[in-house]
XYZ file of C-alpha atoms in Angstrom:
415
model
C -20.974 -8.595 0.342
C -20.149 -5.863 2.859
C -19.975 -6.678 6.555
C -23.072 -5.369 8.375
C -22.332 -6.537 11.929
C -19.440 -4.239 12.740
C -17.523 -5.005 15.919
C -16.874 -2.362 18.581
C -13.182 -2.584 17.710
C -13.900 -1.821 14.045
C -16.100 1.173 14.938
C -13.493 2.583 17.358
C -10.697 2.190 14.794
C -12.821 3.835 12.077
C -13.528 6.851 14.305
C -9.868 7.105 15.362
C -8.757 6.992 11.716
C -11.168 9.799 10.759
C -10.280 12.006 13.727
C -6.504 11.592 13.243
C -6.400 12.200 9.463
C -5.706 15.878 8.591
C -8.238 17.234 6.092
C -10.290 14.043 6.203
C -13.860 13.947 4.924
C -16.535 11.418 5.743
C -16.719 10.490 2.069
C -12.985 9.774 1.619
C -12.558 7.773 4.826
C -15.803 5.848 4.266
C -14.638 4.930 0.756
C -11.385 3.539 2.148
C -13.240 1.540 4.790
C -15.870 0.279 2.360
C -18.757 1.557 4.491
C -21.560 4.073 4.092
C -20.716 7.765 4.616
C -23.726 8.265 6.887
C -22.704 5.277 8.998
C -19.228 6.696 9.585
C -20.691 10.115 10.402
C -23.062 8.586 12.936
C -20.175 6.753 14.655
C -18.036 9.909 14.812
C -20.833 12.114 16.195
C -21.810 9.505 18.761
C -18.172 9.218 19.861
C -17.884 12.987 20.228
C -21.058 13.140 22.271
C -19.632 10.522 24.625
C -16.442 12.573 24.963
C -18.363 15.854 25.315
C -16.888 17.347 22.121
C -19.438 19.060 19.847
C -19.341 18.284 16.118
C -19.243 21.947 15.126
C -16.227 22.718 17.286
C -14.401 19.567 16.164
C -14.891 20.238 12.462
C -14.082 23.938 12.890
C -10.665 22.912 14.209
C -10.100 20.685 11.192
C -11.245 23.397 8.780
C -8.913 25.927 10.378
C -6.011 23.487 10.219
C -6.790 22.704 6.603
C -6.616 26.403 5.739
C -3.239 26.771 7.469
C -4.727 29.010 10.169
C -4.858 26.578 13.111
C -5.030 28.289 16.496
C -4.431 26.646 19.880
C -7.627 25.179 21.307
C -8.717 25.009 24.912
C -9.925 21.467 24.320
C -6.952 19.090 24.990
C -8.209 16.508 22.461
C -8.564 19.159 19.770
C -5.102 20.510 20.631
C -3.625 17.036 20.192
C -5.323 16.697 16.789
C -3.890 20.072 15.722
C -0.403 19.050 16.798
C -0.699 15.710 14.989
C -1.778 17.542 11.819
C 1.226 19.863 12.115
C 3.605 16.919 12.654
C 2.165 15.171 9.594
C 2.731 18.324 7.526
C 6.340 18.648 8.712
C 7.023 14.978 8.001
C 5.606 15.368 4.482
C 7.890 18.370 3.877
C 10.851 16.414 5.225
C 10.132 13.513 2.872
C 9.791 15.960 -0.017
C 13.156 17.567 0.789
C 14.790 14.142 1.172
C 13.507 13.142 -2.271
C 14.868 16.360 -3.782
C 18.295 15.772 -2.206
C 18.291 12.197 -3.537
C 17.522 13.448 -7.048
C 20.399 15.933 -6.874
C 22.849 13.202 -5.821
C 21.742 10.951 -8.659
C 22.175 13.796 -11.150
C 25.947 13.299 -10.860
C 25.559 9.980 -12.695
C 24.867 11.977 -15.854
C 28.641 12.281 -16.298
C 29.541 8.869 -14.919
C 29.544 6.957 -18.194
C 27.389 5.020 -20.634
C 24.877 6.660 -22.980
C 24.428 9.700 -20.765
C 28.140 10.475 -20.997
C 27.982 10.235 -24.799
C 25.064 12.685 -24.888
C 26.879 15.102 -22.565
C 29.844 15.028 -24.959
C 27.542 15.907 -27.848
C 26.192 18.800 -25.783
C 29.747 19.980 -25.093
C 30.515 19.947 -28.814
C 27.367 21.943 -29.538
C 28.113 24.483 -26.797
C 31.673 25.115 -28.072
C 31.282 24.797 -31.832
C 31.675 28.576 -32.288
C 35.079 28.546 -30.595
C 36.453 25.369 -32.203
C 35.875 23.283 -35.286
C 33.345 20.504 -34.880
C 35.781 18.011 -36.385
C 38.456 18.885 -33.838
C 36.034 18.763 -30.925
C 34.771 15.319 -31.953
C 38.305 13.988 -32.307
C 39.372 15.234 -28.875
C 36.217 13.903 -27.197
C 36.375 10.622 -29.129
C 32.874 10.832 -30.613
C 31.738 10.190 -34.169
C 31.025 13.374 -36.079
C 28.113 11.859 -38.042
C 26.603 10.684 -34.747
C 26.846 14.217 -33.411
C 24.968 15.628 -36.407
C 22.355 12.893 -36.062
C 21.967 13.858 -32.386
C 21.668 17.515 -33.388
C 18.980 16.775 -35.985
C 16.889 14.948 -33.409
C 16.920 17.777 -30.863
C 13.319 18.834 -31.497
C 12.012 15.266 -31.313
C 13.931 14.739 -28.052
C 12.389 17.849 -26.541
C 8.918 16.621 -27.485
C 9.619 13.243 -25.846
C 11.068 14.899 -22.759
C 8.016 17.121 -22.328
C 5.776 14.069 -22.774
C 7.813 12.171 -20.158
C 7.528 15.099 -17.751
C 3.738 15.154 -18.152
C 3.606 11.404 -17.632
C 5.843 11.706 -14.557
C 3.371 14.186 -13.060
C 0.518 11.690 -13.512
C 2.675 8.874 -12.126
C 3.552 10.914 -9.035
C -0.156 11.494 -8.360
C -0.924 7.756 -8.580
C 2.179 6.899 -6.559
C 1.255 9.374 -3.821
C -2.338 8.095 -3.627
C -0.979 4.572 -3.078
C 1.070 5.781 -0.125
C 4.279 5.404 -2.117
C 3.671 1.672 -2.556
C 2.812 1.124 -6.245
C 5.453 -0.001 -8.718
C 5.226 0.237 -12.495
C 2.659 -2.613 -13.024
C 0.067 -1.140 -10.631
C 0.787 2.427 -11.734
C 0.209 1.347 -15.353
C -3.083 -0.325 -14.418
C -4.226 2.790 -12.545
C -3.350 5.049 -15.496
C -5.272 2.801 -17.896
C -8.263 2.890 -15.546
C -8.289 6.690 -15.901
C -8.155 6.469 -19.699
C -4.400 6.935 -20.252
C -3.185 3.890 -22.191
C 0.584 3.674 -21.809
C 3.122 0.859 -22.075
C 4.383 -0.543 -18.758
C 7.997 -0.424 -19.983
C 7.665 3.307 -20.570
C 6.149 3.814 -17.120
C 9.066 1.882 -15.583
C 11.583 3.972 -17.548
C 9.991 7.267 -16.504
C 9.827 6.117 -12.880
C 13.534 5.279 -12.948
C 14.415 8.579 -14.588
C 12.444 10.660 -12.093
C 13.412 8.505 -9.085
C 9.853 7.365 -8.305
C 10.476 4.146 -6.412
C 8.748 1.693 -4.110
C 9.759 0.576 -0.631
C 12.153 -2.282 0.103
C 11.183 -5.192 2.319
C 12.629 -5.357 5.847
C 13.967 -8.482 7.528
C 11.131 -10.425 9.132
C 10.894 -11.741 12.700
C 9.735 -15.278 13.491
C 6.217 -15.475 14.957
C 5.442 -19.145 14.277
C 6.183 -21.495 17.184
C 4.820 -24.988 16.624
C 3.094 -26.926 19.392
C 4.591 -30.452 19.412
C 1.540 -31.808 21.243
C -0.958 -30.537 18.653
C -3.009 -33.041 16.663
C -1.895 -33.759 13.108
C -3.798 -31.685 10.520
C -3.470 -32.548 6.790
C -2.334 -30.094 4.122
C -5.410 -29.709 1.914
C -3.965 -26.836 -0.124
C -0.609 -28.251 -1.277
C 0.592 -24.686 -1.999
C -2.427 -24.007 -4.229
C -3.670 -20.653 -2.922
C -6.314 -20.148 -5.604
C -10.065 -20.719 -5.602
C -12.831 -20.731 -8.203
C -15.375 -18.979 -5.964
C -15.322 -16.654 -2.949
C -15.838 -18.333 0.417
C -14.366 -21.738 -0.454
C -10.753 -21.457 0.733
C -9.277 -19.185 3.395
C -5.753 -18.770 4.724
C -4.417 -17.089 7.854
C -1.229 -16.102 9.628
C 0.200 -13.905 12.416
C 2.766 -11.125 12.011
C 4.478 -8.756 14.433
C 4.087 -4.963 14.431
C 7.135 -3.219 16.019
C 6.559 -0.284 18.402
C 8.901 2.536 19.360
C 9.481 1.253 22.897
C 10.875 -2.077 21.663
C 7.622 -3.940 22.254
C 5.222 -5.369 19.673
C 1.592 -5.620 18.684
C 0.503 -8.709 16.773
C -1.810 -8.944 13.769
C -3.760 -12.057 12.770
C -5.468 -12.074 9.373
C -7.854 -14.259 7.360
C -7.657 -13.959 3.546
C -10.012 -15.371 0.916
C -7.960 -17.302 -1.653
C -10.275 -16.290 -4.501
C -9.751 -12.518 -4.351
C -7.089 -12.193 -1.586
C -9.649 -10.071 0.286
C -8.986 -9.621 4.012
C -12.250 -10.879 5.474
C -11.063 -10.961 9.081
C -8.311 -9.540 11.264
C -7.450 -8.847 14.877
C -4.729 -6.742 16.557
C -3.562 -7.362 20.131
C -0.515 -7.110 22.393
C -0.326 -10.908 22.750
C -0.183 -14.045 20.593
C -2.674 -16.158 22.522
C -5.347 -18.225 20.783
C -7.854 -15.386 21.241
C -5.918 -13.402 18.623
C -6.505 -15.876 15.780
C -9.985 -16.773 17.053
C -11.122 -13.128 16.883
C -9.849 -12.875 13.301
C -11.777 -15.997 12.265
C -14.934 -14.766 14.004
C -14.694 -11.473 12.111
C -14.383 -13.471 8.879
C -17.575 -15.332 9.792
C -19.408 -12.021 10.345
C -18.066 -10.603 7.093
C -19.128 -13.590 4.985
C -22.266 -14.388 6.964
C -21.117 -18.004 7.312
C -17.937 -20.064 6.855
C -19.751 -23.397 6.695
C -18.176 -25.847 4.256
C -14.998 -23.820 3.729
C -11.365 -24.772 4.397
C -8.943 -22.689 6.473
C -5.175 -23.054 5.955
C -2.446 -21.926 8.367
C 1.057 -22.751 9.534
C 1.820 -24.905 12.580
C 1.759 -22.058 15.090
C 0.631 -23.087 18.561
C -2.390 -20.780 18.314
C -3.743 -22.559 15.215
C -2.968 -25.982 16.657
C -4.710 -25.384 19.988
C -7.795 -27.315 21.034
C -9.676 -24.030 21.550
C -9.111 -22.997 17.919
C -9.967 -26.474 16.665
C -13.208 -26.270 18.637
C -14.039 -22.894 17.094
C -13.469 -24.300 13.595
C -15.773 -27.198 14.394
C -18.392 -24.763 15.689
C -18.164 -22.682 12.487
C -18.058 -25.915 10.381
C -14.671 -25.031 8.927
C -12.180 -27.716 7.836
C -8.625 -27.036 9.004
C -5.525 -27.372 6.816
C -1.843 -26.930 7.742
C 1.384 -26.878 5.756
C 4.591 -28.686 6.641
C 6.423 -27.734 9.838
C 9.067 -25.055 9.243
C 8.128 -24.441 5.594
C 7.143 -20.828 4.887
C 6.377 -21.758 1.257
C 3.348 -23.741 2.463
C 1.760 -20.460 3.575
C 3.516 -18.203 1.087
C 0.499 -16.103 0.109
C -0.051 -14.908 3.684
C 3.680 -14.323 4.152
C 3.671 -12.151 1.020
C 0.585 -10.251 2.183
C 2.114 -9.383 5.550
C 5.387 -8.384 3.884
C 3.503 -5.937 1.637
C 1.570 -4.543 4.603
C 4.697 -3.723 6.612
C 6.659 -2.518 3.603
C 3.919 -0.050 2.657
C 2.985 1.114 6.165
C 6.451 1.355 7.739
C 7.933 2.917 4.567
C 11.493 2.352 5.723
C 10.907 3.238 9.396
C 12.011 0.863 12.140
C 8.720 1.020 14.039
C 5.197 2.489 14.084
C 5.666 4.670 17.161
C 3.114 4.045 19.894
C 0.362 1.425 19.952
C -2.486 3.779 18.964
C -0.648 5.071 15.877
C 0.248 1.495 14.929
C -3.357 0.350 15.199
C -4.720 3.283 13.144
C -2.053 2.904 10.457
C -2.599 -0.824 9.991
C -6.400 -0.460 10.179
C -6.345 2.186 7.433
C -4.125 0.035 5.194
C -6.241 -3.102 5.648
C -9.477 -1.352 4.732
C -7.913 0.477 1.791
C -6.362 -2.815 0.651
C -9.834 -4.303 0.218
C -11.497 -1.282 -1.368
C -8.816 0.391 -3.472
C -5.394 -1.287 -3.576
C -4.796 -3.056 -6.884
C -3.698 -6.697 -6.615
C -1.620 -8.404 -9.285
C -3.403 -11.742 -8.686
C -6.715 -10.041 -9.572
C -5.566 -8.525 -12.848
C -4.748 -5.316 -10.942
C -8.259 -4.952 -9.526
C -8.941 -4.408 -5.834
C -10.263 -7.489 -3.967
C -13.729 -5.966 -3.524
C -13.964 -4.952 -7.193
C -12.732 -8.383 -8.307
C -15.478 -10.092 -6.313
C -18.087 -7.590 -7.529
C -17.256 -8.282 -11.178
C -17.287 -12.027 -10.527
C -20.788 -11.863 -9.035
C -21.982 -9.603 -11.879
C -20.652 -12.066 -14.474
C -22.456 -14.949 -12.753
C -25.728 -13.016 -12.748
C -25.294 -12.230 -16.442
C -24.729 -15.906 -17.283
C -27.725 -16.926 -15.162
C -29.949 -14.452 -17.001
């Protein structure tokens, strides 16, 4: 069920995401956020009215920028948006050039050894067979003559396979780009099958390796969990079982750091439903006080309508062990659960979720830049995670789609 009671923070982040995305449309941003297009449009127009910026002028600037004919605006806010769009375009070109340089460097491996070296020797024989005897060329290059003729006979079939791989690589690049460069071969395969192209995952992985289409490596994490020795003992109700038979029964939460360019941090607290791994609540702040985790749990309560009767699992961070948070859980009729002290495996699902978030949003960078960019980037990823990002635990369905199909199946059985 979609959240109807949107917080002021959510509305402000949604508007900021739309205004800062070059070429954005209400439809595309609303789809990522999982909200109605008209709702997003109303928020944006209301925000512009408060700032004194007319909707026609604002969209005209975006249209001009989209057509590559952006002109300096007298409006400082519009000028900033134009400059941000230009920076985004330059960064995209830089990434494209970096990928091309990487491909050229890897091309040298063609002659480094293994099967590729054998095939290059066959090509050398074929290129020089008019100047020398094939037998002599094969002897000098230490290749089997019958193998060369077999390679020669399969030239047409190889060309057909290569053209097919090139077409597949084009489709893979489109899926990979839409995922923000995050999807590996399993999710790419699932996305291709969803569009009607049934292809083996091993072939997708091979084509991705050949055309250097890769994911993003995980960065070293920073400790954010500091246990409170005076906190009351809370039992571990999950015992590392982060699954559930129904939505709304079991939740888990954690805090992670978000590095900024000035050496400081923002902090993100999340609440995930164990059934679908949907992010039902989150909060971003420049502190790690109890309010951070409390705001995330309150958002989860608004999203679900009620948390009564559910269990919430966390680590032994001081925020989760505080009396204020325990009181909030009692108020919401939520049973608390905590893993062992110092054991990340007892909250592994949340650890993995935060690792994926930073891997896919930082994309190799050391930080997010300033606080506003960090907030917009993480907000966009969290909403897209729920509505579009395929999750391996859900059979490569997005969390929202997984829950939708579950509810539809229950209604079918009830009928």
